[in-house]
Coordinates of C-alpha atoms in Angstrom, one line a residue:
X1 CA 123.3 97.8 136.2
X2 CA 123.7 101.5 136.8
X3 CA 121.4 101.2 139.8
X4 CA 123.8 99.2 141.9
X5 CA 127.1 100.2 140.5
X6 CA 129.6 98.3 138.3
X7 CA 131.6 95.6 140.2
X8 CA 132.9 92.2 139.1
X9 CA 131.1 89.8 141.4
X10 CA 131.1 86.6 139.3
X11 CA 128.0 84.7 138.3
X12 CA 125.1 83.4 140.4
X13 CA 126.4 79.8 139.8
X14 CA 129.8 80.7 141.2
X15 CA 128.2 82.1 144.4
X16 CA 126.0 79.0 144.7
X17 CA 129.1 76.8 144.3
X18 CA 130.9 78.8 147.0
X19 CA 128.1 78.3 149.5
X20 CA 127.6 74.6 148.7
X21 CA 131.2 73.8 149.6
X22 CA 131.3 73.8 153.5
X23 CA 135.1 74.3 153.5
X24 CA 135.1 76.9 150.6
X25 CA 138.0 75.0 149.0
X26 CA 136.3 73.8 145.8
X27 CA 135.7 70.2 146.7
X28 CA 133.6 68.2 144.3
X29 CA 130.0 67.9 145.2
X30 CA 128.3 64.5 145.8
X31 CA 125.7 63.3 143.3
X32 CA 122.6 63.4 145.4
X33 CA 119.3 61.7 144.9
X34 CA 117.3 62.6 141.7
X35 CA 113.6 63.1 142.3
X36 CA 111.3 61.6 139.7
X37 CA 107.6 62.4 139.6
X38 CA 104.8 61.0 137.6
X39 CA 103.3 63.3 134.9
X40 CA 99.8 61.8 134.8
X41 CA 97.1 64.1 133.6
X42 CA 94.1 64.7 135.9
X43 CA 90.5 64.8 134.9
X44 CA 89.3 68.0 136.5
X45 CA 86.1 68.6 134.5
X46 CA 83.8 66.8 136.9
X47 CA 81.0 67.3 137.6
X48 CA 79.3 68.9 134.7
X49 CA 75.9 70.5 135.0
X50 CA 74.3 67.3 134.0
X51 CA 76.3 65.3 136.5
X52 CA 75.4 67.4 139.6
X53 CA 72.8 66.2 142.1
X54 CA 69.1 66.6 141.4
X55 CA 68.0 69.3 143.8
X56 CA 65.0 71.2 145.0
X57 CA 64.2 74.7 143.6
X58 CA 65.1 76.2 146.9
X59 CA 68.5 74.7 146.9
X60 CA 69.0 75.6 143.3
X61 CA 68.2 79.3 144.1
X62 CA 70.8 79.2 146.9
X63 CA 73.4 77.8 144.6
X64 CA 72.7 80.5 142.0
X65 CA 73.1 83.0 144.8
X66 CA 76.5 81.5 145.6
X67 CA 77.5 81.6 141.9
X68 CA 76.5 85.3 141.7
X69 CA 78.6 86.1 144.8
X70 CA 81.6 84.3 143.3
X71 CA 81.1 86.1 140.0
X72 CA 80.9 89.5 141.7
X73 CA 84.0 88.8 143.7
X74 CA 85.9 88.0 140.5
X75 CA 84.7 91.2 138.8
X76 CA 84.7 93.6 141.7
X77 CA 86.8 92.2 144.6
X78 CA 86.0 95.0 147.0
X79 CA 82.2 94.7 146.7
X80 CA 81.7 91.4 148.5
X81 CA 83.7 89.8 151.4
X82 CA 85.2 86.4 151.2
X83 CA 83.5 85.5 154.5
X84 CA 80.1 86.1 152.9
X85 CA 80.9 83.7 150.0
X86 CA 82.2 81.1 152.5
X87 CA 79.1 81.3 154.6
X88 CA 76.9 80.8 151.5
X89 CA 79.0 77.8 150.5
X90 CA 78.8 76.3 154.1
X91 CA 75.0 76.4 153.9
X92 CA 75.0 73.8 151.2
X93 CA 74.3 70.2 152.3
X94 CA 77.2 67.7 152.2
X95 CA 79.0 66.7 150.1
X96 CA 79.0 70.4 149.2
X97 CA 81.5 70.3 146.3
X98 CA 79.3 67.9 144.3
X99 CA 76.6 70.5 144.1
X100 CA 78.9 72.8 142.1
X101 CA 79.9 72.3 138.5
X102 CA 83.6 72.0 138.0
X103 CA 83.8 75.5 136.5
X104 CA 82.3 77.1 139.6
X105 CA 84.3 74.9 141.9
X106 CA 87.5 76.3 140.2
X107 CA 86.2 79.8 140.5
X108 CA 85.4 79.3 144.2
X109 CA 88.9 78.0 144.9
X110 CA 90.4 80.9 142.9
X111 CA 88.6 83.6 144.9
X112 CA 89.3 81.9 148.2
X113 CA 92.9 81.3 147.2
X114 CA 93.6 84.9 146.5
X115 CA 92.6 86.9 149.6
X116 CA 93.8 90.5 150.2
X117 CA 96.0 89.1 152.9
X118 CA 97.0 85.5 153.6
X119 CA 96.4 85.1 157.3
X120 CA 95.3 82.3 159.6
X121 CA 91.6 82.9 158.9
X122 CA 91.9 82.9 155.2
X123 CA 94.2 79.8 155.3
X124 CA 91.8 77.8 157.4
X125 CA 88.9 78.7 155.0
X126 CA 90.9 77.6 152.0
X127 CA 92.1 74.3 153.5
X128 CA 88.5 73.5 154.5
X129 CA 87.6 73.8 150.9
X130 CA 90.5 71.6 149.9
X131 CA 89.3 69.0 152.4
X132 CA 85.8 69.1 150.9
X133 CA 87.3 68.6 147.4
X134 CA 89.3 65.5 148.6
X135 CA 86.4 64.1 150.6
X136 CA 84.2 64.4 147.5
X137 CA 86.7 62.3 145.5
X138 CA 87.5 65.2 143.3
X139 CA 91.0 66.4 142.1
X140 CA 92.9 69.6 142.7
X141 CA 94.5 71.4 139.8
X142 CA 98.1 72.6 139.9
X143 CA 97.1 76.2 140.5
X144 CA 94.9 75.1 143.5
X145 CA 97.8 73.2 144.9
X146 CA 100.0 76.3 144.6
X147 CA 97.4 78.3 146.4
X148 CA 97.6 75.8 149.3
X149 CA 101.4 76.0 149.3
X150 CA 101.2 79.8 149.4
X151 CA 98.9 79.7 152.3
X152 CA 101.0 77.2 154.2
X153 CA 104.1 79.4 153.9
X154 CA 102.8 82.9 154.0
X155 CA 100.0 83.0 156.7
X156 CA 102.7 83.9 159.3
X157 CA 104.7 87.1 159.0
X158 CA 108.0 85.2 159.5
X159 CA 108.3 81.7 158.1
X160 CA 109.9 79.1 160.4
X161 CA 110.8 75.5 160.1
X162 CA 107.2 74.6 160.8
X163 CA 105.9 76.4 157.7
X164 CA 108.7 74.9 155.7
X165 CA 107.8 71.4 156.8
X166 CA 104.1 72.0 156.0
X167 CA 105.1 73.2 152.5
X168 CA 107.2 70.1 151.9
X169 CA 104.4 67.8 153.0
X170 CA 102.0 69.5 150.7
X171 CA 104.5 69.3 147.8
X172 CA 105.0 65.6 148.5
X173 CA 101.3 65.0 148.5
X174 CA 100.9 67.0 145.4
X175 CA 103.5 65.2 143.4
X176 CA 103.5 61.7 144.9
X177 CA 99.9 61.1 145.7
X178 CA 98.0 63.4 143.3
X179 CA 100.6 63.0 140.6
X180 CA 100.5 66.7 139.8
X181 CA 103.9 68.0 138.8
X182 CA 105.1 71.3 140.4
X183 CA 105.7 74.2 138.0
X184 CA 107.7 77.4 138.3
X185 CA 105.3 78.9 140.8
X186 CA 105.5 75.8 143.0
X187 CA 109.3 75.9 143.1
X188 CA 109.4 79.7 143.7
X189 CA 107.2 79.2 146.8
X190 CA 109.3 76.4 148.1
X191 CA 112.6 78.2 147.4
X192 CA 111.2 81.4 149.1
X193 CA 110.1 79.7 152.3
X194 CA 113.3 77.7 152.6
X195 CA 115.4 80.8 152.3
X196 CA 113.3 82.9 154.6
X197 CA 113.3 80.0 157.2
X198 CA 117.1 80.0 157.1
X199 CA 117.4 76.5 155.6
X200 CA 119.8 77.4 152.9
X201 CA 120.8 73.8 152.2
X202 CA 117.2 73.1 151.3
X203 CA 116.9 76.2 149.2
X204 CA 120.0 75.1 147.4
X205 CA 118.5 71.6 146.8
X206 CA 115.3 73.2 145.4
X207 CA 117.3 75.4 143.1
X208 CA 119.2 72.4 141.8
X209 CA 115.9 70.5 141.4
X210 CA 114.6 73.3 139.3
X211 CA 117.6 73.1 137.1
X212 CA 117.4 69.4 136.7
X213 CA 113.7 69.7 135.6
X214 CA 114.6 72.4 133.2
X215 CA 112.2 74.9 134.7
X216 CA 112.8 78.3 133.2
X217 CA 113.5 81.2 135.5
X218 CA 111.0 84.0 135.5
X219 CA 110.6 87.3 137.2
X220 CA 109.6 85.7 140.5
X221 CA 112.6 83.4 140.7
X222 CA 115.1 86.2 139.9
X223 CA 113.7 88.4 142.7
X224 CA 113.7 85.4 145.1
X225 CA 117.3 84.8 144.2
X226 CA 118.3 88.3 145.0
X227 CA 116.5 88.0 148.3
X228 CA 118.2 84.6 149.0
X229 CA 121.7 86.1 148.7
X230 CA 120.7 89.0 150.9
X231 CA 119.6 86.5 153.6
X232 CA 122.9 84.8 153.2
X233 CA 124.6 88.1 153.8
X234 CA 126.4 87.8 150.5
X235 CA 126.3 91.2 148.8
X236 CA 128.3 89.9 145.9
X237 CA 125.6 87.3 145.3
X238 CA 123.0 90.0 145.5
X239 CA 124.8 91.9 142.7
X240 CA 125.3 88.8 140.7
X241 CA 121.7 87.8 140.9
X242 CA 120.6 91.4 139.9
X243 CA 123.0 91.2 136.9
X244 CA 121.5 87.9 135.9
X245 CA 118.1 89.4 136.1
X246 CA 119.1 92.2 133.8
X247 CA 121.0 89.8 131.4
X248 CA 118.0 87.5 131.2
X249 CA 115.9 90.3 129.7
X250 CA 113.6 90.8 132.7
X251 CA 112.1 94.2 133.2
X252 CA 113.6 96.1 136.2
X253 CA 111.1 98.0 138.4
X254 CA 111.0 99.3 141.9
X255 CA 110.2 95.8 143.3
X256 CA 113.5 94.4 142.0
X257 CA 115.4 97.4 143.2
X258 CA 113.7 97.2 146.6
X259 CA 114.9 93.6 146.9
X260 CA 118.5 94.8 146.1
X261 CA 118.2 97.5 148.7
X262 CA 116.9 95.0 151.3
X263 CA 119.8 92.7 150.6
X264 CA 122.5 95.4 150.7
X265 CA 121.1 96.8 154.0
X266 CA 121.1 93.3 155.5
X267 CA 124.7 92.9 154.4
X268 CA 125.6 96.2 156.1
X269 CA 126.3 98.0 152.9
X270 CA 124.3 101.2 153.7
X271 CA 126.3 103.3 151.2
X272 CA 125.6 100.9 148.3
X273 CA 121.9 100.7 149.3
X274 CA 121.6 104.5 149.4
X275 CA 123.3 104.8 146.1
X276 CA 120.6 102.5 144.6
X277 CA 118.0 104.6 146.3
X278 CA 119.5 107.9 144.9
X279 CA 119.4 106.3 141.4
X280 CA 115.7 105.5 142.0
X281 CA 115.0 109.0 143.1
X282 CA 116.4 110.3 139.8
X283 CA 113.8 108.3 138.0
X284 CA 110.9 109.9 139.8
X285 CA 110.2 112.6 137.3
X286 CA 110.5 110.1 134.4
X287 CA 108.2 107.5 135.9
X288 CA 104.7 107.2 134.5
X289 CA 101.9 107.8 136.8
X290 CA 101.3 104.2 137.8
X291 CA 98.7 103.8 140.5
X292 CA 99.6 103.0 144.1
X293 CA 99.8 99.2 144.3
X294 CA 97.1 97.3 146.2
X295 CA 96.8 93.5 146.2
X296 CA 94.9 93.5 143.0
X297 CA 96.9 96.2 141.2
X298 CA 100.1 94.4 142.2
X299 CA 99.0 91.3 140.3
X300 CA 98.1 93.4 137.2
X301 CA 101.4 95.3 137.2
X302 CA 103.4 92.0 137.6
X303 CA 101.6 90.5 134.7
X304 CA 102.3 93.5 132.6
X305 CA 106.0 93.4 133.5
X306 CA 106.2 89.7 132.6
X307 CA 104.5 90.5 129.3
X308 CA 107.0 93.3 128.7
X309 CA 109.9 90.9 129.5
X310 CA 108.5 88.3 127.0
X311 CA 108.1 90.9 124.3
X312 CA 111.6 92.3 125.0
X313 CA 113.2 88.8 124.7
X314 CA 111.4 88.2 121.4
X315 CA 112.1 91.7 120.1
X316 CA 115.3 93.0 121.7
X317 CA 115.1 96.3 119.9
X318 CA 111.9 97.1 121.8
X319 CA 113.3 96.4 125.3
X320 CA 114.7 99.9 126.0
X321 CA 111.5 101.6 125.0
X322 CA 109.5 99.2 127.2
X323 CA 111.8 99.7 130.2
X324 CA 111.3 103.5 130.0
X325 CA 107.6 102.9 130.8
X326 CA 108.2 101.0 134.0
X327 CA 108.2 102.6 137.4
X328 CA 111.7 102.8 139.0
X329 CA 111.0 105.6 141.5
X330 CA 111.0 104.8 145.3
X331 CA 107.7 103.5 146.5
X332 CA 106.1 102.8 149.9
X333 CA 108.1 99.6 150.3
X334 CA 111.4 101.4 149.6
X335 CA 110.9 103.7 152.4
X336 CA 109.7 100.9 154.7
X337 CA 113.0 99.1 154.1
X338 CA 115.1 102.2 154.7
X339 CA 113.2 103.4 157.8
X340 CA 113.1 100.0 159.4
X341 CA 116.9 99.7 159.0
X342 CA 117.8 103.1 160.3
X343 CA 115.2 103.2 163.0
X344 CA 115.6 99.7 164.4
X345 CA 119.0 98.5 163.5
X346 CA 121.0 101.7 163.4
X347 CA 119.0 104.1 165.5
X348 CA 119.7 107.1 163.3
X349 CA 116.7 109.4 163.8
X350 CA 118.1 112.0 161.4
X351 CA 118.1 109.5 158.5
X352 CA 114.6 108.4 159.4
X353 CA 113.4 112.0 159.4
X354 CA 115.0 112.5 156.0
X355 CA 113.2 109.5 154.5
X356 CA 109.9 110.6 156.0
X357 CA 110.3 114.1 154.6
X358 CA 111.1 112.6 151.1
X359 CA 108.0 110.4 151.3
X360 CA 106.0 113.5 151.9
X361 CA 107.7 115.3 149.0
X362 CA 106.9 112.3 146.6
X363 CA 103.3 112.2 148.0
X364 CA 103.7 108.6 149.3
X365 CA 101.2 107.7 152.0
X366 CA 102.5 106.4 155.3
X367 CA 101.8 102.7 155.9
X368 CA 101.2 101.4 159.5
X369 CA 104.4 99.4 159.2
X370 CA 106.3 102.6 159.1
X371 CA 104.9 103.6 162.4
X372 CA 105.7 100.1 163.7
X373 CA 109.3 100.6 162.8
X374 CA 109.3 104.0 164.5
X375 CA 107.9 102.7 167.7
X376 CA 110.5 99.9 167.8
X377 CA 113.1 102.5 167.3
X378 CA 111.8 104.5 170.3
X379 CA 111.8 101.4 172.4
X380 CA 115.3 100.3 171.4
X381 CA 117.0 103.7 171.4
X382 CA 115.0 106.0 173.7
X383 CA 114.4 106.3 177.4
X384 CA 117.7 107.8 178.5
X385 CA 118.9 111.5 178.8
X386 CA 119.9 113.4 175.6
X387 CA 118.6 110.6 173.3
X388 CA 117.3 111.8 170.0
X389 CA 114.4 109.4 170.5
X390 CA 112.8 111.6 173.1
X391 CA 109.3 111.6 174.7
X392 CA 108.4 114.8 172.9
X393 CA 109.2 113.2 169.5
X394 CA 107.3 110.0 170.4
X395 CA 104.3 112.2 171.3
X396 CA 104.6 113.8 167.8
X397 CA 104.7 110.4 166.2
X398 CA 101.6 109.2 168.0
X399 CA 99.8 112.3 167.0
X400 CA 100.8 111.6 163.3
X401 CA 99.5 108.1 163.8
X402 CA 96.1 109.3 164.9
X403 CA 95.9 111.8 162.0
X404 CA 96.8 109.1 159.5
X405 CA 94.0 107.0 160.8
X406 CA 91.5 109.9 160.6
X407 CA 92.5 110.7 157.0
X408 CA 92.9 107.2 155.6
X409 CA 90.2 105.6 157.7
X410 CA 89.7 101.9 156.6
X411 CA 92.8 102.0 154.4
X412 CA 95.0 102.5 157.5
X413 CA 94.5 99.6 159.9
X414 CA 95.8 99.9 163.5
X415 CA 96.2 96.2 164.5
X416 CA 97.6 94.3 167.4
X417 CA 101.4 94.6 167.0
X418 CA 101.2 98.3 166.2
X419 CA 99.4 98.9 169.5
X420 CA 101.8 96.7 171.5
X421 CA 104.9 98.5 170.2
X422 CA 103.3 101.9 170.7
X423 CA 102.7 101.0 174.3
X424 CA 106.2 99.6 174.8
X425 CA 107.7 102.7 173.3
X426 CA 105.6 104.9 175.6
X427 CA 106.6 102.9 178.6
X428 CA 110.3 103.2 177.7
X429 CA 110.2 106.9 177.0
X430 CA 107.6 108.1 179.4
X431 CA 105.5 106.9 182.3
X432 CA 102.7 104.5 183.2
X433 CA 100.2 107.3 183.1
X434 CA 101.2 108.0 179.5
X435 CA 100.9 104.3 178.7
X436 CA 97.3 104.2 179.9
X437 CA 96.5 107.4 178.1
X438 CA 98.0 106.1 174.8
X439 CA 96.1 102.8 175.3
X440 CA 92.8 104.6 175.8
X441 CA 93.3 106.7 172.7
X442 CA 94.3 103.8 170.5
X443 CA 91.3 101.8 171.7
X444 CA 89.0 104.4 170.2
X445 CA 90.4 103.9 166.7
X446 CA 92.0 100.4 166.4
X447 CA 90.9 97.6 164.1
X448 CA 91.0 94.8 166.7
X449 CA 88.1 92.6 167.5
X450 CA 86.9 90.0 170.0
X451 CA 89.4 88.0 171.9
X452 CA 92.3 90.0 170.6
X453 CA 91.1 93.0 172.7
X454 CA 91.2 90.9 175.8
X455 CA 94.7 89.8 174.9
X456 CA 95.7 93.5 174.6
X457 CA 94.3 94.3 178.0
X458 CA 96.5 91.6 179.4
X459 CA 99.5 92.9 177.5
X460 CA 99.1 96.4 178.8
X461 CA 99.0 95.1 182.4
X462 CA 102.3 93.3 181.8
X463 CA 103.8 96.4 180.2
X464 CA 102.8 98.5 183.2
X465 CA 104.3 96.0 185.6
X466 CA 107.5 95.5 183.6
X467 CA 106.6 91.8 182.9
X468 CA 106.3 92.2 179.2
X469 CA 107.9 89.6 177.0
X470 CA 109.6 91.7 174.3
X471 CA 109.1 89.4 171.3
X472 CA 108.9 90.0 167.6
X473 CA 111.7 92.5 167.3

C-alpha cells in the first residue's frame, strides 16, 4: 500500500453500494433477474484425421503447408504473417474447416485470435473463420468465444455503445445458443467494455453476475476494477480496489500501478499520482532486468505474475521474496499516461519535458503515442504569443520524431492519426507552408498504405483551408 499512501477509503463493496444507490441514501436494492445458463459439455474433437475428407495428393500437400505455417506461427510469431496463413486457408475448397483435424482447427483459431494488434482487419479475419466453423456444423470452445468477444470490444481504440452491444450479443449466443458458459476471462472482457463505454449500470450488473456465479477474481479483474473506479472519478474506489488487490495476494507490478496512476490522474489527483510515480522510481535500481514488453512478452510476464500470485497464496511466507523479483519501476506506459495528462489536459510543458528527460535517463524508448500526445498539446495550447508550446519547440519535436523513425525503423510506426495531429499542430503553431513541408517529410517515412493515403491527402486540404473536423481529442 506504500505506493499510493495510507488512507481509509472503505472496501470495494462499500463503493459499489454507494454508486448503486442513485440517491446515495442507502436505499435497499431491488432483487433483479437471475441469469441461469445451461452447462452442457461440447464435443469439440471433430473431425479426427480419419474423419476428414478423402482428398487428392495436391490438396493434401497444401493442407500440410498450412499446418506448417500455423506451427511456425505458434513457435516463432515474428517469422510468418497472419495474412499469409489466412491466404493459405482461403485456398482450401469449401467447407474449409472440415479439411482440418480438430487439433489444427483449434491451433488456427488460436493464432488468428491472438494477433499483435486487434484491429478491424484482424477482427474480420477471425470472424470469417468463426463463420466457417458454424457453417460446417462444428462447435467453438470457450477460449475461441472469448477471442471473438475480445475482437468485438477491442478493435476500436475507444469502445462505444456499439461495441458493447456486439459483445452482449456474442455473449448471449455463446451461453444461450451454444450452451458454453462464460468464465473469468469472459466476464473480465464484458466488465471492461461496459466500464470503458461509460455504461456503469451494466458494469455493475456484470460484477454482480460474477459474484452470483462464484467466479473467483484474478489479476485481470482486480486491474479492471481499479480502472472502473477511475472512470467513475472515484479516487477512493481506486484506492479501495488497489488495497483489495494487495489483500487478495496478487502480485503488484508496474501494470497495476499504472492503472492506479491513470485513475488518480483522471480524478484530478495529480499529487497522489506523482507520489505513486516517485515510489515507482525508487524501485528502478532494485528491479530485475525484465525485457521491454511486446505483445508476446506481455502474455508471458502476465502468466508468470499469476503463477507467483498462486504460489504466494499457497505459501504466504514466499510472497515477499516473490514480490521483490517483480518490476515496479516506471515503464513506457507510465510515461505515456503522465505525458498525455500534462500535455493534453493540463498543458504544462515543463512537466512534459521532465518526464521525457526521465524516460531518457531510464533508457525507455519513445513510443509513437508519446508524440501523438505532444502534437495534441501543441494544437490545444500553442499558436498564441508567449506560449511555451511554440513553433520552435514543435519543430524540435518533429525532428525527434523523424530521428526515432530512423533509429527504430519498423518498430516505430507512423500511422494515420499521428500524421493528422502533427499537421494540425503545425497549422496551429506555424503556417500553411510549414504544413505542406511537414506533410511531405512524413509521407517519406509513414507506414500508411492504399486508400488511407488518399484520405490523408483530403485531410491535409481541409487543414489548409481551416475546414478540418477536430475529432478524436
